[in-house]
Amino acid sequence: MLLPKCGLPIHPYFSALKIRWIMDNVPEVQIAMAEGRCLFGTVDTWIIWNLTGGTKGGIHVTDITNACRTMLMDLQSHQWDPELCSFFGIPMSILPQIRSCSEVYGTVADGSLKGVRISGCLGDQQAALVGQRCFQKGDAKNTYGTGCFLVYNTGTQPVRSNHGLLTTVAYKLGPNEPVYYA
């Protein structure tokens, strides 16, 4: 059920198992969940939320490339999946809104950058794919850092591997643009 929906195997690298562990093992999170004041987000969500005001009206969003690496997003609907969230026991109410990689999310709320629009967000390896201008089906990039990552643009249809490779979102460059996969 999981792999066909989210494209990822059960593995602690992805967010769902980390969220579940935190919910089960951190008393402060359990209290915040019970009081309805707990939110989840990846690093991009936390940065955007804080830049747009945090507890004083911050915007709780993530982009599709970061959302797809949580094990909670359906690769076809591009939304949080009720079945995946139920499987892990994670309430959808704590998850950020999923947006494209290129649109205005909000503006910086305070400081010397106050009023500057926040208008782009891409996950790590997907950002490298875009940065290397791999916009055509068949384009690929390889990066070396914390690991060796080969990401291959498969176009607008997800391609499922029978050999242990991951299926993921490559990018979506605007709210009305198509989703590209890798």
Tab-separated table of C-alpha atoms in Angstrom:
chain	number	residue	atom	x	y	z
A	1	MET	CA	0.000	0.000	0.000
A	2	LEU	CA	2.769	2.480	0.852
A	3	LEU	CA	5.205	2.187	-2.040
A	4	PRO	CA	2.598	2.566	-4.825
A	5	LYS	CA	1.100	5.656	-3.154
A	6	CYS	CA	4.133	7.577	-1.934
A	7	GLY	CA	6.964	6.013	-3.971
A	8	LEU	CA	9.052	5.395	-0.855
A	9	PRO	CA	9.883	2.307	1.208
A	10	ILE	CA	9.407	2.317	4.964
A	11	HIS	CA	12.669	3.802	6.189
A	12	PRO	CA	13.658	6.150	9.040
A	13	TYR	CA	15.256	8.533	6.502
A	14	PHE	CA	11.774	9.825	5.672
A	15	SER	CA	9.686	12.012	7.990
A	16	ALA	CA	6.671	9.826	8.814
A	17	LEU	CA	8.560	7.486	11.161
A	18	LYS	CA	10.276	10.441	12.853
A	19	ILE	CA	6.956	12.210	13.426
A	20	ARG	CA	5.439	9.017	14.845
A	21	TRP	CA	8.420	8.532	17.177
A	22	ILE	CA	8.247	12.125	18.424
A	23	MET	CA	4.484	11.808	18.996
A	24	ASP	CA	5.032	8.624	21.001
A	25	ASN	CA	8.104	9.650	22.994
A	26	VAL	CA	8.128	13.393	23.656
A	27	PRO	CA	5.713	14.397	26.453
A	28	GLU	CA	5.708	18.081	25.396
A	29	VAL	CA	4.560	17.072	21.915
A	30	GLN	CA	1.843	14.853	23.379
A	31	ILE	CA	0.558	17.819	25.413
A	32	ALA	CA	0.709	20.153	22.408
A	33	MET	CA	-1.154	17.556	20.299
A	34	ALA	CA	-3.865	17.232	22.952
A	35	GLU	CA	-4.198	21.024	23.095
A	36	GLY	CA	-4.352	21.359	19.281
A	37	ARG	CA	-1.259	23.539	19.039
A	38	CYS	CA	1.231	21.164	17.418
A	39	LEU	CA	2.346	21.588	13.823
A	40	PHE	CA	4.710	19.490	11.734
A	41	GLY	CA	6.990	20.676	9.000
A	42	THR	CA	10.291	19.940	7.370
A	43	VAL	CA	13.081	22.520	7.588
A	44	ASP	CA	11.601	24.547	4.721
A	45	THR	CA	8.263	24.747	6.543
A	46	TRP	CA	9.955	25.931	9.733
A	47	ILE	CA	11.940	28.618	7.886
A	48	ILE	CA	8.928	29.939	5.947
A	49	TRP	CA	6.730	29.838	9.072
A	50	ASN	CA	9.271	31.806	11.096
A	51	LEU	CA	10.052	34.312	8.338
A	52	THR	CA	6.338	35.018	7.828
A	53	GLY	CA	5.636	35.649	11.499
A	54	GLY	CA	5.842	32.336	13.376
A	55	THR	CA	3.398	32.311	16.289
A	56	LYS	CA	2.211	35.756	15.181
A	57	GLY	CA	0.565	34.676	11.935
A	58	GLY	CA	3.230	32.589	10.207
A	59	ILE	CA	2.267	30.670	7.094
A	60	HIS	CA	2.333	26.869	7.507
A	61	VAL	CA	3.313	25.590	4.043
A	62	THR	CA	5.734	23.262	2.302
A	63	ASP	CA	6.522	22.680	-1.331
A	64	ILE	CA	5.659	19.509	-3.185
A	65	THR	CA	9.287	18.270	-3.345
A	66	ASN	CA	9.669	18.326	0.430
A	67	ALA	CA	6.145	16.966	1.009
A	68	CYS	CA	6.803	13.954	-1.201
A	69	ARG	CA	9.753	12.903	0.988
A	70	THR	CA	7.607	12.485	4.116
A	71	MET	CA	5.858	9.201	3.124
A	72	LEU	CA	2.553	11.011	3.698
A	73	MET	CA	1.870	12.537	0.261
A	74	ASP	CA	0.120	10.697	-2.574
A	75	LEU	CA	2.234	10.968	-5.744
A	76	GLN	CA	-0.867	11.115	-7.963
A	77	SER	CA	-3.067	13.614	-6.094
A	78	HIS	CA	-0.126	15.694	-4.796
A	79	GLN	CA	-1.938	16.015	-1.475
A	80	TRP	CA	-1.573	14.527	1.993
A	81	ASP	CA	-3.093	11.071	1.801
A	82	PRO	CA	-5.658	10.067	4.460
A	83	GLU	CA	-4.731	6.375	4.156
A	84	LEU	CA	-0.980	7.023	4.550
A	85	CYS	CA	-1.560	9.400	7.478
A	86	SER	CA	-3.868	6.857	9.126
A	87	PHE	CA	-1.302	4.065	8.633
A	88	PHE	CA	1.253	6.086	10.623
A	89	GLY	CA	-1.327	7.547	13.024
A	90	ILE	CA	-0.471	11.125	12.054
A	91	PRO	CA	-3.313	13.644	12.044
A	92	MET	CA	-3.558	15.593	8.814
A	93	SER	CA	-4.384	18.717	10.810
A	94	ILE	CA	-0.726	19.106	11.855
A	95	LEU	CA	0.608	18.998	8.282
A	96	PRO	CA	1.435	22.105	6.226
A	97	GLN	CA	-0.380	23.086	3.054
A	98	ILE	CA	1.376	21.648	-0.017
A	99	ARG	CA	2.257	24.253	-2.645
A	100	SER	CA	4.279	24.338	-5.869
A	101	CYS	CA	8.009	25.062	-5.838
A	102	SER	CA	7.613	28.459	-7.462
A	103	GLU	CA	4.932	30.824	-6.197
A	104	VAL	CA	4.620	33.512	-3.580
A	105	TYR	CA	4.131	31.845	-0.198
A	106	GLY	CA	4.109	35.066	1.829
A	107	THR	CA	6.346	37.940	2.849
A	108	VAL	CA	9.014	38.359	5.487
A	109	ALA	CA	7.203	39.730	8.532
A	110	ASP	CA	9.970	41.561	10.383
A	111	GLY	CA	13.567	42.765	10.307
A	112	SER	CA	15.651	44.283	7.548
A	113	LEU	CA	13.957	42.080	4.914
A	114	LYS	CA	10.411	42.956	6.017
A	115	GLY	CA	8.045	42.849	3.052
A	116	VAL	CA	10.316	40.765	0.810
A	117	ARG	CA	8.298	38.030	-0.899
A	118	ILE	CA	9.177	34.390	-0.268
A	119	SER	CA	8.544	32.831	-3.643
A	120	GLY	CA	10.471	29.621	-4.074
A	121	CYS	CA	11.245	26.383	-2.302
A	122	LEU	CA	12.789	23.113	-3.511
A	123	GLY	CA	14.002	20.008	-1.723
A	124	ASP	CA	17.711	19.223	-1.617
A	125	GLN	CA	18.278	16.822	-4.510
A	126	GLN	CA	15.410	18.238	-6.543
A	127	ALA	CA	16.999	21.696	-6.254
A	128	ALA	CA	20.223	20.242	-7.646
A	129	LEU	CA	18.252	18.784	-10.569
A	130	VAL	CA	16.757	22.218	-11.332
A	131	GLY	CA	20.099	23.945	-10.725
A	132	GLN	CA	21.723	21.691	-13.315
A	133	ARG	CA	18.903	22.613	-15.754
A	134	CYS	CA	17.596	19.048	-16.029
A	135	PHE	CA	14.181	20.120	-17.330
A	136	GLN	CA	13.710	17.529	-20.066
A	137	LYS	CA	12.645	13.926	-19.692
A	138	GLY	CA	15.871	11.900	-19.701
A	139	ASP	CA	18.035	14.619	-18.163
A	140	ALA	CA	19.938	13.518	-15.066
A	141	LYS	CA	22.322	14.900	-12.477
A	142	ASN	CA	24.670	13.300	-10.025
A	143	THR	CA	25.810	15.039	-6.843
A	144	TYR	CA	28.258	14.058	-4.151
A	145	GLY	CA	27.969	15.291	-0.580
A	146	THR	CA	26.416	13.414	2.322
A	147	GLY	CA	25.888	10.677	-0.233
A	148	CYS	CA	25.987	10.036	-3.940
A	149	PHE	CA	22.668	10.937	-5.540
A	150	LEU	CA	21.617	10.278	-9.110
A	151	VAL	CA	18.318	11.967	-9.982
A	152	TYR	CA	16.782	11.311	-13.407
A	153	ASN	CA	13.917	13.383	-14.836
A	154	THR	CA	11.207	10.916	-15.910
A	155	GLY	CA	8.813	13.579	-17.203
A	156	THR	CA	5.215	14.174	-16.158
A	157	GLN	CA	4.429	10.556	-15.282
A	158	PRO	CA	5.913	8.740	-12.280
A	159	VAL	CA	7.979	5.701	-13.238
A	160	ARG	CA	7.952	2.832	-10.740
A	161	SER	CA	11.161	0.881	-10.270
A	162	ASN	CA	11.306	-2.873	-9.864
A	163	HIS	CA	14.905	-2.598	-8.647
A	164	GLY	CA	14.699	-0.595	-5.414
A	165	LEU	CA	14.963	2.904	-6.882
A	166	LEU	CA	12.770	5.655	-5.467
A	167	THR	CA	9.973	7.448	-7.302
A	168	THR	CA	9.678	11.086	-6.290
A	169	VAL	CA	8.549	14.520	-7.407
A	170	ALA	CA	11.296	16.403	-9.271
A	171	TYR	CA	9.598	19.824	-9.331
A	172	LYS	CA	6.447	21.814	-10.033
A	173	LEU	CA	7.397	25.303	-11.205
A	174	GLY	CA	4.142	27.138	-10.482
A	175	PRO	CA	0.643	26.464	-9.162
A	176	ASN	CA	-0.768	25.829	-12.663
A	177	GLU	CA	2.265	23.997	-14.045
A	178	PRO	CA	2.632	20.226	-14.419
A	179	VAL	CA	4.406	18.069	-11.877
A	180	TYR	CA	7.634	16.470	-13.107
A	181	TYR	CA	8.909	13.267	-11.539
A	182	ALA	CA	12.279	11.653	-10.968
